[in-house]
mmCIF file of C-alpha atoms in Angstrom:
data_model
loop_
_atom_site.group_PDB
_atom_site.id
_atom_site.type_symbol
_atom_site.label_atom_id
_atom_site.label_comp_id
_atom_site.label_asym_id
_atom_site.label_seq_id
_atom_site.Cartn_x
_atom_site.Cartn_y
_atom_site.Cartn_z
ATOM 1 C CA MET L 17 0.000 0.000 0.000
ATOM 2 C CA GLN L 18 1.373 3.397 -0.971
ATOM 3 C CA PRO L 19 0.857 5.866 1.882
ATOM 4 C CA SER L 20 0.774 8.826 -0.490
ATOM 5 C CA HIS L 21 -2.058 7.210 -2.455
ATOM 6 C CA GLU L 22 -4.142 6.605 0.661
ATOM 7 C CA ILE L 23 -3.466 10.098 2.024
ATOM 8 C CA SER L 24 -4.450 11.584 -1.352
ATOM 9 C CA ARG L 25 -7.605 9.475 -1.321
ATOM 10 C CA LEU L 26 -8.478 10.725 2.159
ATOM 11 C CA ILE L 27 -7.921 14.333 1.059
ATOM 12 C CA GLU L 28 -10.236 13.766 -1.929
ATOM 13 C CA ILE L 29 -12.919 12.209 0.270
ATOM 14 C CA MET L 30 -12.747 15.137 2.714
ATOM 15 C CA ALA L 31 -13.023 17.604 -0.168
ATOM 16 C CA ARG L 32 -16.095 15.812 -1.495
ATOM 17 C CA LEU L 33 -17.725 15.697 1.928
ATOM 18 C CA ARG L 34 -17.246 19.463 2.239
ATOM 19 C CA THR L 35 -18.303 20.409 -1.283
ATOM 20 C CA PRO L 36 -21.181 22.906 -1.097
ATOM 21 C CA ASP L 37 -24.529 21.629 -2.435
ATOM 22 C CA THR L 38 -23.347 18.025 -2.972
ATOM 23 C CA GLY L 39 -21.388 17.259 0.200
ATOM 24 C CA CYS L 40 -22.490 16.120 3.634
ATOM 25 C CA PRO L 41 -24.617 18.660 5.538
ATOM 26 C CA TRP L 42 -22.944 17.766 8.857
ATOM 27 C CA ASP L 43 -19.407 18.087 7.475
ATOM 28 C CA LEU L 44 -20.281 21.383 5.807
ATOM 29 C CA GLU L 45 -21.364 22.863 9.151
ATOM 30 C CA GLN L 46 -18.086 22.045 10.912
ATOM 31 C CA THR L 47 -15.569 24.730 11.835
ATOM 32 C CA HIS L 48 -12.361 24.785 13.865
ATOM 33 C CA VAL L 49 -14.469 25.571 16.935
ATOM 34 C CA THR L 50 -17.109 22.874 16.430
ATOM 35 C CA LEU L 51 -14.444 20.237 15.746
ATOM 36 C CA LYS L 52 -12.494 20.862 18.976
ATOM 37 C CA LYS L 53 -14.516 18.441 21.079
ATOM 38 C CA TYR L 54 -13.969 15.608 18.593
ATOM 39 C CA LEU L 55 -10.194 15.970 18.742
ATOM 40 C CA ILE L 56 -10.282 15.494 22.503
ATOM 41 C CA LYS L 57 -12.813 12.640 22.290
ATOM 42 C CA GLU L 58 -10.837 10.740 19.669
ATOM 43 C CA ALA L 59 -7.559 11.204 21.549
ATOM 44 C CA TYR L 60 -9.118 9.696 24.680
ATOM 45 C CA GLU L 61 -10.524 6.774 22.694
ATOM 46 C CA LEU L 62 -7.051 6.129 21.257
ATOM 47 C CA ILE L 63 -5.528 6.204 24.732
ATOM 48 C CA GLU L 64 -8.112 3.667 25.867
ATOM 49 C CA ALA L 65 -7.284 1.346 22.953
ATOM 50 C CA ILE L 66 -3.565 1.654 23.750
ATOM 51 C CA ASP L 67 -4.184 0.916 27.423
ATOM 52 C CA GLN L 68 -6.172 -2.174 26.434
ATOM 53 C CA GLU L 69 -3.464 -3.211 23.944
ATOM 54 C CA ASP L 70 -6.251 -3.436 21.366
ATOM 55 C CA ARG L 71 -4.450 -3.449 18.011
ATOM 56 C CA GLU L 72 -7.596 -3.184 15.888
ATOM 57 C CA GLY L 73 -8.982 -0.518 18.184
ATOM 58 C CA MET L 74 -5.728 1.420 17.879
ATOM 59 C CA ILE L 75 -5.917 1.313 14.077
ATOM 60 C CA GLU L 76 -9.500 2.582 14.153
ATOM 61 C CA GLU L 77 -8.816 5.295 16.723
ATOM 62 C CA LEU L 78 -5.594 6.433 15.033
ATOM 63 C CA GLY L 79 -7.692 6.852 11.886
ATOM 64 C CA ASP L 80 -10.194 8.932 13.829
ATOM 65 C CA VAL L 81 -7.375 11.044 15.263
ATOM 66 C CA LEU L 82 -5.866 11.425 11.762
ATOM 67 C CA LEU L 83 -9.223 12.609 10.480
ATOM 68 C CA GLN L 84 -9.157 15.601 12.809
ATOM 69 C CA PRO L 85 -6.303 17.536 11.144
ATOM 70 C CA MET L 86 -7.675 16.477 7.760
ATOM 71 C CA MET L 87 -11.004 18.128 8.595
ATOM 72 C CA HIS L 88 -9.365 21.272 9.959
ATOM 73 C CA ALA L 89 -7.114 21.512 6.901
ATOM 74 C CA GLU L 90 -10.030 21.106 4.467
ATOM 75 C CA TYR L 91 -12.021 23.761 6.317
ATOM 76 C CA ALA L 92 -9.042 26.137 6.349
ATOM 77 C CA GLN L 93 -8.205 25.496 2.706
ATOM 78 C CA ARG L 94 -11.705 26.482 1.597
ATOM 79 C CA ARG L 95 -11.288 29.703 3.588
ATOM 80 C CA GLY L 96 -7.905 30.385 1.983
ATOM 81 C CA GLU L 97 -6.055 30.094 5.307
ATOM 82 C CA PHE L 98 -3.772 27.045 5.004
ATOM 83 C CA ASP L 99 -3.832 23.470 3.759
ATOM 84 C CA LEU L 100 -2.582 19.987 4.623
ATOM 85 C CA PRO L 101 0.627 20.231 2.552
ATOM 86 C CA LEU L 102 1.598 23.385 4.480
ATOM 87 C CA ILE L 103 0.917 21.640 7.793
ATOM 88 C CA ALA L 104 3.016 18.651 6.687
ATOM 89 C CA GLN L 105 5.819 20.874 5.390
ATOM 90 C CA GLN L 106 6.050 22.856 8.620
ATOM 91 C CA GLN L 107 5.927 19.689 10.724
ATOM 92 C CA ALA L 108 8.707 18.083 8.656
ATOM 93 C CA GLU L 109 10.869 21.189 9.031
ATOM 94 C CA LYS L 110 10.233 21.253 12.785
ATOM 95 C CA LEU L 111 11.167 17.579 13.158
ATOM 96 C CA VAL L 112 14.434 18.141 11.297
ATOM 97 C CA ARG L 113 15.237 21.245 13.421
ATOM 98 C CA ARG L 114 14.437 19.459 16.662
ATOM 99 C CA HIS L 115 16.549 16.406 15.811
ATOM 100 C CA PRO L 116 19.988 17.972 15.250
ATOM 101 C CA HIS L 117 21.529 14.712 16.518
ATOM 102 C CA VAL L 118 20.042 12.959 13.471
ATOM 103 C CA PHE L 119 19.977 15.677 10.795
ATOM 104 C CA GLY L 120 22.837 17.872 12.020
ATOM 105 C CA ASP L 121 26.091 17.746 13.921
ATOM 106 C CA LYS L 122 24.840 17.516 17.523
ATOM 107 C CA VAL L 123 25.360 14.392 19.604
ATOM 108 C CA ALA L 124 22.688 12.770 21.740
ATOM 109 C CA ASN L 125 23.356 9.273 23.033
ATOM 110 C CA THR L 126 20.426 9.018 25.440
ATOM 111 C CA ALA L 127 16.748 9.884 25.434
ATOM 112 C CA GLU L 128 17.494 12.486 28.131
ATOM 113 C CA GLU L 129 20.040 14.217 25.890
ATOM 114 C CA VAL L 130 17.504 14.183 23.046
ATOM 115 C CA LEU L 131 14.895 15.843 25.286
ATOM 116 C CA ALA L 132 17.396 18.455 26.459
ATOM 117 C CA ASN L 133 18.267 19.319 22.836
ATOM 118 C CA TRP L 134 14.565 19.361 21.927
ATOM 119 C CA ASP L 135 13.820 21.795 24.743
ATOM 120 C CA ARG L 136 16.734 24.076 23.770
ATOM 121 C CA VAL L 137 15.632 24.190 20.137
ATOM 122 C CA LYS L 138 12.003 24.765 21.143
ATOM 123 C CA ARG L 139 12.963 27.658 23.461
ATOM 124 C CA ALA L 140 15.040 29.241 20.678
ATOM 125 C CA GLU L 141 12.086 28.917 18.279
ATOM 126 C CA LYS L 142 9.750 30.590 20.785
ATOM 127 C CA GLU L 143 12.231 33.447 21.345
ATOM 128 C CA ARG L 144 12.501 34.042 17.581
ATOM 129 C CA HIS L 145 8.707 34.219 17.256
ATOM 130 C CA SER L 146 8.108 36.539 20.204
#
């Protein structure tokens, strides 16, 4: 299975669900604000599946959690705010920045050293944006 194909398919399905006049009335009514409660709900359901070591439940709940940013991105894209590729791009860049021991010249031999580097990079990012 090609992940990019399945992600593209999910993006297409979300777009269809939110197409005015032919989409789903419930999906069309959703906004960032109305979707907030579902993000929390789905995260808790995933935690429950993890705690129960329920593999099938984890797959289902991870899908439900994945759906949340997809819905927010589709909503935002229609409003001209941002889209899923921008979210993915910024997340990829952040992961590279915050893993200088993998993508740069820093050394981190333990999880504690990784967390210390992560916190330093995160603080520097916050200072640049404030």
